[in-house]
mmCIF file of C-alpha atoms and ligand atoms in Angstrom:
data_model
loop_
_atom_site.group_PDB
_atom_site.id
_atom_site.type_symbol
_atom_site.label_atom_id
_atom_site.label_comp_id
_atom_site.label_asym_id
_atom_site.label_seq_id
_atom_site.Cartn_x
_atom_site.Cartn_y
_atom_site.Cartn_z
ATOM 1 C CA MET A 1 0.000 0.000 0.000
ATOM 2 C CA ALA A 2 1.281 3.464 -0.871
ATOM 3 C CA LEU A 3 2.653 5.532 1.988
ATOM 4 C CA ARG A 4 0.737 8.772 2.406
ATOM 5 C CA ILE A 5 0.919 11.853 4.554
ATOM 6 C CA GLY A 6 -2.654 13.049 4.283
ATOM 7 C CA SER A 7 -3.285 13.614 0.588
ATOM 8 C CA VAL A 8 0.405 13.487 -0.358
ATOM 9 C CA GLU A 9 1.762 10.182 -1.609
ATOM 10 C CA LEU A 10 5.409 9.400 -0.832
ATOM 11 C CA GLY A 11 7.298 7.281 -3.347
ATOM 12 C CA SER A 12 9.664 6.024 -0.643
ATOM 13 C CA HIS A 13 9.665 5.678 3.144
ATOM 14 C CA LEU A 14 13.136 7.287 3.291
ATOM 15 C CA ILE A 15 12.901 10.996 4.147
ATOM 16 C CA LEU A 16 15.557 13.676 4.189
ATOM 17 C CA ALA A 17 15.654 14.987 7.776
ATOM 18 C CA PRO A 18 15.486 18.760 8.281
ATOM 19 C CA MET A 19 18.931 20.063 9.207
ATOM 20 C CA SER A 20 19.612 23.693 9.920
ATOM 21 C CA GLY A 21 22.621 25.013 8.026
ATOM 22 C CA VAL A 22 22.592 21.927 5.787
ATOM 23 C CA THR A 23 19.326 21.078 3.999
ATOM 24 C CA ASP A 24 19.028 24.225 1.931
ATOM 25 C CA ARG A 25 17.818 24.053 -1.656
ATOM 26 C CA ILE A 26 21.295 23.278 -2.972
ATOM 27 C CA PHE A 27 21.928 20.389 -0.600
ATOM 28 C CA ARG A 28 18.463 18.981 -1.305
ATOM 29 C CA ARG A 29 19.245 19.172 -5.013
ATOM 30 C CA LEU A 30 22.427 17.218 -4.380
ATOM 31 C CA ILE A 31 20.447 14.537 -2.551
ATOM 32 C CA ARG A 32 17.983 14.372 -5.461
ATOM 33 C CA HIS A 33 20.866 14.101 -7.902
ATOM 34 C CA CYS A 34 22.331 11.131 -5.963
ATOM 35 C CA ASN A 35 19.178 9.224 -5.086
ATOM 36 C CA GLY A 36 16.271 10.124 -7.374
ATOM 37 C CA ALA A 37 13.116 8.201 -6.550
ATOM 38 C CA ASP A 38 14.548 6.686 -3.373
ATOM 39 C CA VAL A 39 13.880 9.954 -1.512
ATOM 40 C CA GLY A 40 10.293 10.053 -0.227
ATOM 41 C CA LEU A 41 10.184 13.666 0.992
ATOM 42 C CA TYR A 42 12.397 16.749 1.033
ATOM 43 C CA VAL A 43 12.220 18.870 4.169
ATOM 44 C CA THR A 44 13.732 22.345 4.475
ATOM 45 C CA GLU A 45 15.878 23.409 7.393
ATOM 46 C CA PHE A 46 13.755 24.971 10.113
ATOM 47 C CA ILE A 47 12.557 28.503 9.440
ATOM 48 C CA SER A 48 11.591 31.006 12.121
ATOM 49 C CA VAL A 49 7.974 32.158 11.998
ATOM 50 C CA GLU A 50 8.938 35.277 13.931
ATOM 51 C CA CYS A 51 11.430 36.219 11.215
ATOM 52 C CA LEU A 52 8.812 35.535 8.542
ATOM 53 C CA TRP A 53 6.362 37.706 10.464
ATOM 54 C CA ARG A 54 8.903 40.540 10.214
ATOM 55 C CA GLU A 55 9.243 39.788 6.468
ATOM 56 C CA ASN A 56 12.875 38.835 6.873
ATOM 57 C CA LYS A 57 14.216 38.275 3.344
ATOM 58 C CA ARG A 58 16.609 35.478 4.277
ATOM 59 C CA SER A 59 13.790 33.462 5.842
ATOM 60 C CA LEU A 60 11.708 33.807 2.679
ATOM 61 C CA PHE A 61 14.766 32.796 0.658
ATOM 62 C CA MET A 62 15.031 29.635 2.783
ATOM 63 C CA MET A 63 11.648 28.510 1.454
ATOM 64 C CA ARG A 64 12.812 28.340 -2.144
ATOM 65 C CA LYS A 65 12.452 25.033 -3.950
ATOM 66 C CA ASP A 66 13.447 23.651 -7.330
ATOM 67 C CA VAL A 67 10.546 23.234 -9.738
ATOM 68 C CA ASP A 68 11.065 19.478 -9.925
ATOM 69 C CA GLU A 69 11.478 19.058 -6.158
ATOM 70 C CA SER A 70 8.566 17.014 -4.845
ATOM 71 C CA PRO A 71 7.115 16.171 -2.407
ATOM 72 C CA PHE A 72 8.307 19.270 -0.619
ATOM 73 C CA CYS A 73 7.818 20.094 3.060
ATOM 74 C CA VAL A 74 8.630 23.353 4.837
ATOM 75 C CA GLN A 75 9.511 23.094 8.514
ATOM 76 C CA LEU A 76 8.609 26.038 10.747
ATOM 77 C CA TYR A 77 9.517 26.858 14.320
ATOM 78 C CA GLY A 78 7.914 29.261 16.715
ATOM 79 C CA ARG A 79 5.165 29.381 19.278
ATOM 80 C CA GLU A 80 2.557 32.079 18.607
ATOM 81 C CA VAL A 81 -0.407 30.404 16.961
ATOM 82 C CA HIS A 82 -1.288 33.252 14.582
ATOM 83 C CA HIS A 83 2.358 33.632 13.523
ATOM 84 C CA MET A 84 2.546 29.901 12.808
ATOM 85 C CA VAL A 85 -0.592 30.094 10.670
ATOM 86 C CA ALA A 86 0.624 33.152 8.759
ATOM 87 C CA ALA A 87 4.011 31.532 8.114
ATOM 88 C CA GLY A 88 2.245 28.359 7.000
ATOM 89 C CA ARG A 89 0.308 30.392 4.411
ATOM 90 C CA LEU A 90 3.573 31.828 3.059
ATOM 91 C CA ALA A 91 5.014 28.306 2.843
ATOM 92 C CA VAL A 92 2.001 27.019 0.917
ATOM 93 C CA ASP A 93 2.175 30.029 -1.444
ATOM 94 C CA ARG A 94 5.782 29.026 -2.143
ATOM 95 C CA GLY A 95 4.955 25.439 -2.993
ATOM 96 C CA ALA A 96 4.969 23.550 0.316
ATOM 97 C CA GLN A 97 2.913 20.381 -0.068
ATOM 98 C CA ILE A 98 3.285 19.655 3.651
ATOM 99 C CA VAL A 99 4.045 21.996 6.575
ATOM 100 C CA ASP A 100 5.920 20.574 9.557
ATOM 101 C CA ILE A 101 6.111 22.015 13.064
ATOM 102 C CA ASN A 102 9.454 21.784 14.845
ATOM 103 C CA CYS A 103 9.035 20.561 18.433
ATOM 104 C CA GLY A 104 12.589 19.329 18.807
ATOM 105 C CA CYS A 105 15.186 22.034 18.366
ATOM 106 C CA PRO A 106 17.271 22.159 21.568
ATOM 107 C CA ALA A 107 19.091 25.462 20.847
ATOM 108 C CA PRO A 108 18.896 27.888 23.815
ATOM 109 C CA LYS A 109 17.814 30.820 21.626
ATOM 110 C CA VAL A 110 14.865 28.745 20.377
ATOM 111 C CA VAL A 111 13.710 27.105 23.619
ATOM 112 C CA ARG A 112 14.074 30.371 25.587
ATOM 113 C CA ARG A 113 11.226 31.742 23.514
ATOM 114 C CA GLY A 114 9.124 28.644 24.102
ATOM 115 C CA GLY A 115 9.626 27.122 20.644
ATOM 116 C CA GLY A 116 11.351 23.953 19.408
ATOM 117 C CA ALA A 117 11.883 21.342 22.137
ATOM 118 C CA ALA A 118 10.291 23.636 24.756
ATOM 119 C CA LEU A 119 6.953 22.695 23.176
ATOM 120 C CA MET A 120 7.484 19.140 24.468
ATOM 121 C CA LYS A 121 6.673 20.562 27.917
ATOM 122 C CA GLU A 122 3.272 21.697 26.634
ATOM 123 C CA PRO A 123 1.584 19.031 24.506
ATOM 124 C CA GLU A 124 -1.668 21.010 24.756
ATOM 125 C CA HIS A 125 -0.003 23.974 23.056
ATOM 126 C CA ILE A 126 1.298 21.722 20.257
ATOM 127 C CA ALA A 127 -2.329 20.654 19.750
ATOM 128 C CA ARG A 128 -3.473 24.293 19.645
ATOM 129 C CA ILE A 129 -0.950 25.118 16.920
ATOM 130 C CA VAL A 130 -1.773 22.002 14.897
ATOM 131 C CA GLU A 131 -5.509 22.624 15.127
ATOM 132 C CA ALA A 132 -5.227 26.213 13.923
ATOM 133 C CA MET A 133 -2.926 25.279 11.061
ATOM 134 C CA VAL A 134 -5.075 22.342 9.956
ATOM 135 C CA GLU A 135 -8.094 24.641 9.960
ATOM 136 C CA ALA A 136 -6.367 27.407 7.984
ATOM 137 C CA LEU A 137 -4.159 25.578 5.486
ATOM 138 C CA PRO A 138 -5.037 23.355 2.521
ATOM 139 C CA VAL A 139 -2.064 20.986 3.014
ATOM 140 C CA PRO A 140 -1.263 18.252 5.561
ATOM 141 C CA ILE A 141 0.307 19.421 8.822
ATOM 142 C CA THR A 142 2.899 17.276 10.587
ATOM 143 C CA VAL A 143 4.958 17.550 13.776
ATOM 144 C CA LYS A 144 8.511 16.516 14.578
ATOM 145 C CA LEU A 145 8.971 15.660 18.244
ATOM 146 C CA ARG A 146 11.722 14.770 20.664
ATOM 147 C CA SER A 147 10.979 12.202 23.377
ATOM 148 C CA GLY A 148 10.588 14.935 25.985
ATOM 149 C CA TRP A 149 12.408 17.698 27.792
ATOM 150 C CA ASP A 150 14.416 15.309 29.994
ATOM 151 C CA ASP A 151 14.153 11.734 31.273
ATOM 152 C CA GLU A 152 11.757 12.858 34.015
ATOM 153 C CA SER A 153 9.284 14.244 31.493
ATOM 154 C CA LEU A 154 8.906 11.918 28.511
ATOM 155 C CA THR A 155 5.921 13.478 26.769
ATOM 156 C CA TYR A 156 6.213 11.997 23.254
ATOM 157 C CA LEU A 157 3.158 9.754 23.636
ATOM 158 C CA GLU A 158 0.940 12.534 24.907
ATOM 159 C CA ALA A 159 2.284 15.018 22.358
ATOM 160 C CA GLY A 160 1.827 12.519 19.523
ATOM 161 C CA ARG A 161 -1.714 11.627 20.580
ATOM 162 C CA ARG A 162 -2.729 15.265 21.002
ATOM 163 C CA ALA A 163 -1.220 16.224 17.651
ATOM 164 C CA GLN A 164 -3.120 13.410 15.968
ATOM 165 C CA GLU A 165 -6.398 14.404 17.660
ATOM 166 C CA ALA A 166 -5.821 17.990 16.506
ATOM 167 C CA GLY A 167 -5.523 16.799 12.912
ATOM 168 C CA ALA A 168 -1.800 16.158 12.278
ATOM 169 C CA SER A 169 -1.332 13.853 9.288
ATOM 170 C CA ALA A 170 1.962 12.319 10.458
ATOM 171 C CA VAL A 171 4.361 12.466 13.379
ATOM 172 C CA ALA A 172 8.141 12.132 13.385
ATOM 173 C CA LEU A 173 10.071 11.298 16.535
ATOM 174 C CA HIS A 174 13.754 11.906 17.246
ATOM 175 C CA PRO A 175 13.884 9.657 20.325
ATOM 176 C CA ARG A 176 16.238 11.682 22.487
ATOM 177 C CA THR A 177 15.314 14.277 25.096
ATOM 178 C CA ARG A 178 16.186 17.937 24.811
ATOM 179 C CA LYS A 179 18.630 17.417 27.661
ATOM 180 C CA ALA A 180 20.395 14.612 25.773
ATOM 181 C CA LEU A 181 20.881 16.894 22.747
ATOM 182 C CA TYR A 182 22.604 14.520 20.265
ATOM 183 C CA LYS A 183 24.444 12.445 22.890
ATOM 184 C CA GLY A 184 23.922 8.763 23.649
ATOM 185 C CA GLU A 185 21.832 6.593 21.411
ATOM 186 C CA ALA A 186 18.486 7.240 19.782
ATOM 187 C CA HIS A 187 15.886 5.091 21.617
ATOM 188 C CA TRP A 188 14.038 3.475 18.772
ATOM 189 C CA THR A 189 11.822 1.440 21.134
ATOM 190 C CA LEU A 190 10.044 4.767 21.789
ATOM 191 C CA VAL A 191 9.433 5.153 18.051
ATOM 192 C CA GLY A 192 7.892 1.677 18.081
ATOM 193 C CA GLU A 193 5.634 2.597 21.025
ATOM 194 C CA LEU A 194 4.456 5.758 19.318
ATOM 195 C CA ALA A 195 3.838 3.927 16.032
ATOM 196 C CA ALA A 196 1.704 1.381 17.904
ATOM 197 C CA ALA A 197 -0.240 4.135 19.692
ATOM 198 C CA LEU A 198 -1.136 6.277 16.664
ATOM 199 C CA ASP A 199 -3.160 5.712 13.492
ATOM 200 C CA VAL A 200 -1.253 8.278 11.399
ATOM 201 C CA PRO A 201 2.161 7.341 9.974
ATOM 202 C CA VAL A 202 5.038 7.646 12.442
ATOM 203 C CA PHE A 203 8.583 8.295 11.237
ATOM 204 C CA GLY A 204 11.689 7.629 13.299
ATOM 205 C CA SER A 205 14.757 9.846 13.203
ATOM 206 C CA GLY A 206 18.137 9.054 14.676
ATOM 207 C CA ASP A 207 21.327 7.110 14.066
ATOM 208 C CA VAL A 208 20.326 5.330 10.845
ATOM 209 C CA VAL A 209 23.517 5.665 8.844
ATOM 210 C CA ASP A 210 23.909 2.408 6.878
ATOM 211 C CA THR A 211 22.234 -0.915 6.129
ATOM 212 C CA GLU A 212 23.171 -2.359 9.543
ATOM 213 C CA SER A 213 21.593 0.451 11.546
ATOM 214 C CA TYR A 214 18.595 0.436 9.159
ATOM 215 C CA GLN A 215 18.119 -3.269 9.928
ATOM 216 C CA HIS A 216 18.663 -2.981 13.668
ATOM 217 C CA LEU A 217 16.893 0.284 14.428
ATOM 218 C CA PHE A 218 14.269 1.051 11.812
ATOM 219 C CA GLN A 219 13.110 -2.337 10.534
ATOM 220 C CA PRO A 220 11.978 -3.859 13.883
ATOM 221 C CA SER A 221 10.365 -0.592 15.032
ATOM 222 C CA GLY A 222 7.100 -0.756 13.118
ATOM 223 C CA ALA A 223 7.561 2.866 11.995
ATOM 224 C CA ALA A 224 6.190 3.856 8.594
ATOM 225 C CA GLY A 225 9.471 5.406 7.529
ATOM 226 C CA VAL A 226 12.792 6.795 8.577
ATOM 227 C CA MET A 227 14.347 10.236 8.372
ATOM 228 C CA LEU A 228 17.997 10.304 7.363
ATOM 229 C CA GLY A 229 20.064 13.165 8.752
ATOM 230 C CA ARG A 230 23.772 12.970 9.559
ATOM 231 C CA GLY A 231 24.011 9.673 7.676
ATOM 232 C CA ALA A 232 22.889 11.484 4.519
ATOM 233 C CA ILE A 233 25.625 14.071 4.933
ATOM 234 C CA GLN A 234 28.348 11.469 5.421
ATOM 235 C CA ASN A 235 27.000 9.396 2.570
ATOM 236 C CA PRO A 236 24.767 11.419 0.233
ATOM 237 C CA PHE A 237 23.959 8.174 -1.635
ATOM 238 C CA LEU A 238 22.411 6.631 1.498
ATOM 239 C CA PHE A 239 18.798 6.691 0.210
ATOM 240 C CA ARG A 240 19.793 4.800 -2.929
ATOM 241 C CA GLU A 241 21.759 2.312 -0.871
ATOM 242 C CA LEU A 242 18.934 1.650 1.600
ATOM 243 C CA GLY A 243 16.304 1.641 -1.162
ATOM 244 C CA ARG A 244 18.225 -1.015 -3.055
ATOM 245 C CA PHE A 245 18.829 -2.968 0.139
ATOM 246 C CA GLY A 246 15.079 -2.923 0.876
ATOM 247 C CA ARG A 247 14.338 -4.241 -2.625
ATOM 248 C CA GLY A 248 16.896 -7.004 -2.210
ATOM 249 C CA GLU A 249 19.167 -5.513 -4.871
ATOM 250 C CA ARG A 250 22.891 -5.666 -4.329
ATOM 251 C CA SER A 251 24.950 -2.623 -5.149
ATOM 252 C CA PRO A 252 28.541 -1.662 -4.477
ATOM 253 C CA PRO A 253 28.922 1.205 -1.999
ATOM 254 C CA PRO A 254 29.883 4.536 -3.515
ATOM 255 C CA SER A 255 33.588 5.248 -3.530
ATOM 256 C CA LEU A 256 34.987 8.303 -1.811
ATOM 257 C CA GLN A 257 35.809 9.697 -5.241
ATOM 258 C CA GLU A 258 32.124 9.514 -6.148
ATOM 259 C CA LYS A 259 31.233 11.326 -2.942
ATOM 260 C CA PHE A 260 33.833 14.023 -3.364
ATOM 261 C CA GLN A 261 32.739 14.725 -6.926
ATOM 262 C CA LEU A 262 29.539 15.986 -5.328
ATOM 263 C CA LEU A 263 31.421 18.961 -3.951
ATOM 264 C CA ARG A 264 31.537 20.296 -7.500
ATOM 265 C CA VAL A 265 27.791 19.828 -7.941
ATOM 266 C CA TYR A 266 27.259 21.604 -4.636
ATOM 267 C CA TYR A 267 29.567 24.442 -5.635
ATOM 268 C CA GLU A 268 27.732 24.938 -8.948
ATOM 269 C CA GLY A 269 24.486 25.314 -7.017
ATOM 270 C CA LEU A 270 26.021 27.808 -4.604
ATOM 271 C CA ARG A 271 27.282 29.907 -7.508
ATOM 272 C CA GLU A 272 23.759 30.046 -8.846
ATOM 273 C CA ASP A 273 22.238 31.120 -5.515
ATOM 274 C CA TYR A 274 25.064 33.408 -4.421
ATOM 275 C CA PRO A 275 26.884 34.742 -7.477
ATOM 276 C CA GLU A 276 30.084 36.707 -6.861
ATOM 277 C CA ARG A 277 30.546 35.436 -3.296
ATOM 278 C CA PRO A 278 33.692 33.284 -3.437
ATOM 279 C CA LYS A 279 34.271 33.456 0.326
ATOM 280 C CA LEU A 280 30.807 32.111 0.982
ATOM 281 C CA HIS A 281 31.331 29.344 -1.613
ATOM 282 C CA LEU A 282 34.575 28.257 0.042
ATOM 283 C CA GLY A 283 33.067 28.399 3.537
ATOM 284 C CA ARG A 284 29.980 26.395 2.611
ATOM 285 C CA VAL A 285 31.899 23.762 0.645
ATOM 286 C CA LYS A 286 34.355 23.371 3.544
ATOM 287 C CA ASN A 287 31.452 23.061 5.959
ATOM 288 C CA LEU A 288 30.142 20.181 3.866
ATOM 289 C CA VAL A 289 33.607 18.571 3.662
ATOM 290 C CA ASN A 290 33.908 18.889 7.416
ATOM 291 C CA ARG A 291 30.560 17.208 8.070
ATOM 292 C CA MET A 292 31.072 14.542 5.383
ATOM 293 C CA THR A 293 34.476 13.448 6.629
ATOM 294 C CA ARG A 294 34.045 13.809 10.390
ATOM 295 C CA ASP A 295 34.932 10.562 12.205
ATOM 296 C CA ARG A 296 36.275 9.012 9.000
ATOM 297 C CA PRO A 297 39.866 7.973 9.699
ATOM 298 C CA GLN A 298 40.279 6.708 6.130
ATOM 299 C CA VAL A 299 40.195 10.287 4.791
ATOM 300 C CA GLY A 300 42.483 11.873 7.417
ATOM 301 C CA ASP A 301 45.114 13.462 5.217
ATOM 302 C CA LEU A 302 42.795 14.419 2.395
ATOM 303 C CA ARG A 303 40.341 15.982 4.859
ATOM 304 C CA GLN A 304 43.076 18.209 6.236
ATOM 305 C CA ARG A 305 44.238 19.251 2.775
ATOM 306 C CA LEU A 306 40.713 20.079 1.643
ATOM 307 C CA LEU A 307 39.988 22.048 4.803
ATOM 308 C CA ARG A 308 43.251 23.981 4.514
ATOM 309 C CA SER A 309 42.500 25.114 0.925
ATOM 310 C CA GLN A 310 42.730 28.881 0.598
ATOM 311 C CA THR A 311 40.477 29.183 -2.450
ATOM 312 C CA ILE A 312 37.600 27.253 -3.943
ATOM 313 C CA ASP A 313 39.704 26.605 -7.061
ATOM 314 C CA ALA A 314 42.452 25.000 -4.962
ATOM 315 C CA LEU A 315 39.894 22.825 -3.185
ATOM 316 C CA LEU A 316 38.258 21.708 -6.429
ATOM 317 C CA LEU A 317 41.665 20.966 -7.900
ATOM 318 C CA LEU A 318 42.294 18.490 -5.071
ATOM 319 C CA VAL A 319 38.959 16.877 -5.898
ATOM 320 C CA ALA A 320 39.829 16.724 -9.594
ATOM 321 C CA GLU A 321 43.147 15.070 -8.767
ATOM 322 C CA MET A 322 41.274 12.288 -7.018
ATOM 323 C CA ASP A 323 39.876 11.251 -10.412
ATOM 324 C CA ALA A 324 43.329 10.413 -11.608
ATOM 325 C CA SER A 325 44.655 8.953 -8.379
ATOM 326 C CA GLU A 326 44.966 5.294 -7.461
ATOM 327 C CA PRO A 327 41.853 3.988 -5.694
ATOM 328 C CA VAL A 328 43.596 4.344 -2.325
ATOM 329 C CA TYR A 329 40.578 6.179 -0.979
ATOM 330 C CA LEU A 330 38.117 3.416 -1.776
ATOM 331 C CA GLU A 331 36.227 2.521 1.331
ATOM 332 C CA ALA A 332 35.566 -1.026 2.398
ATOM 333 C CA THR A 333 32.028 -0.421 3.603
ATOM 334 C CA GLY A 334 30.877 2.891 2.108
HETATM 335 C C1 LIG B 1 23.320 19.963 11.795
HETATM 336 C C2 LIG B 1 21.946 19.556 12.223
HETATM 337 C C3 LIG B 1 20.896 20.434 12.103
HETATM 338 C C4 LIG B 1 19.603 20.048 12.481
HETATM 339 N N1 LIG B 1 18.570 20.911 12.271
HETATM 340 C C5 LIG B 1 17.293 20.489 12.486
HETATM 341 C C6 LIG B 1 16.188 21.295 12.098
HETATM 342 O O1 LIG B 1 16.336 22.387 11.531
HETATM 343 N N2 LIG B 1 14.936 20.811 12.368
HETATM 344 C C7 LIG B 1 14.733 19.591 12.981
HETATM 345 O O2 LIG B 1 13.589 19.193 13.199
HETATM 346 N N3 LIG B 1 15.769 18.808 13.328
HETATM 347 C C8 LIG B 1 17.030 19.215 13.079
HETATM 348 N N4 LIG B 1 18.069 18.377 13.366
HETATM 349 C C9 LIG B 1 17.786 17.028 13.894
HETATM 350 C C10 LIG B 1 17.692 16.012 12.736
HETATM 351 O O3 LIG B 1 16.597 16.273 11.887
HETATM 352 C C11 LIG B 1 17.575 14.575 13.271
HETATM 353 O O4 LIG B 1 16.350 14.417 13.960
HETATM 354 C C12 LIG B 1 18.719 14.197 14.211
HETATM 355 O O5 LIG B 1 19.962 14.651 13.707
HETATM 356 C C13 LIG B 1 18.805 12.672 14.408
HETATM 357 O O6 LIG B 1 18.912 12.016 13.179
HETATM 358 P P1 LIG B 1 20.323 11.540 12.523
HETATM 359 O O7 LIG B 1 21.018 10.676 13.527
HETATM 360 O O8 LIG B 1 19.862 10.794 11.284
HETATM 361 O O9 LIG B 1 21.099 12.767 12.220
HETATM 362 C C14 LIG B 1 19.367 18.759 13.031
HETATM 363 C C15 LIG B 1 20.446 17.886 13.179
HETATM 364 C C16 LIG B 1 21.716 18.254 12.777
HETATM 365 C C17 LIG B 1 22.842 17.266 12.929
#
């Protein structure tokens, strides 16, 4: 049976997780380029409804999508119900087929104002926001939760139930508390509990980075799908790999050369969005290199050389040289 979020059909149960500073239009394009139909949904990085309320240009810019990017979801964060609704309208005007509410961001500047993970302390307020947005907007509304504020207040079941009652079409759970931030492991048994408790599709998010973790965390959970975050940065071909694995197809893992070639694709996109800003290009490409190669001992020397590049041309030259080099960088496991 096809997987749906409300009226929107997803071609795959593998979803690109929202990641601030990462999943902009250019990165999402890169993921589309690498994985095609194996990506079920593209989600923006979170966008502040307060900034949208003040007509902040950068926040509007963050809602941009490619014409062939679909299904497309805009994630919003904030707290004031009427600001959330107004921002949701802007998102729909700009092509959002789904609008997601962030109830998980742990950043102090977000939770201080009662948004992000602070909403996990107030499931009834999550319901208020969902209800108003469902009433006002013509697209499905979803929520992305953490398991709670801390271990003493695990509110994911109540928040999930209330969101569903208020009309949410799907719920995603990153099963860590706000206090845990990104430390320790993601508790996928909580995803399983939530999936069993709700009628709407439940998506799990956390620590799925390869076929082993997909098998051990996602598959036994009973969740409808999985969001891929840091794993998709380290291996932008992860959707394709897991899609093929799920279909019983065997495929060799991408080589590091293949992955590094993507830096050029990314750079081309940046040039389009930010012409004449070479410093920004270099900074953003290095940021991606940094995240892609973190905790990867097999790239040690190359990582350092890429990150020390003084210009984007020098960095891309190193990438080009990989084409001609011996396959010393080939990874054993992808
Ligand atoms: C750099 C970064 C930025 C993130 N930004 C967001 C965000 O904007 N909205 C959100 O709901 N979650 C955000 N997250 C959380 C991820 O969506 C995801 O739930 C979490 O990283 C666990 O999944 P993973 O282990 O697959 O990365 C972010 C995570 C990272 C690493």
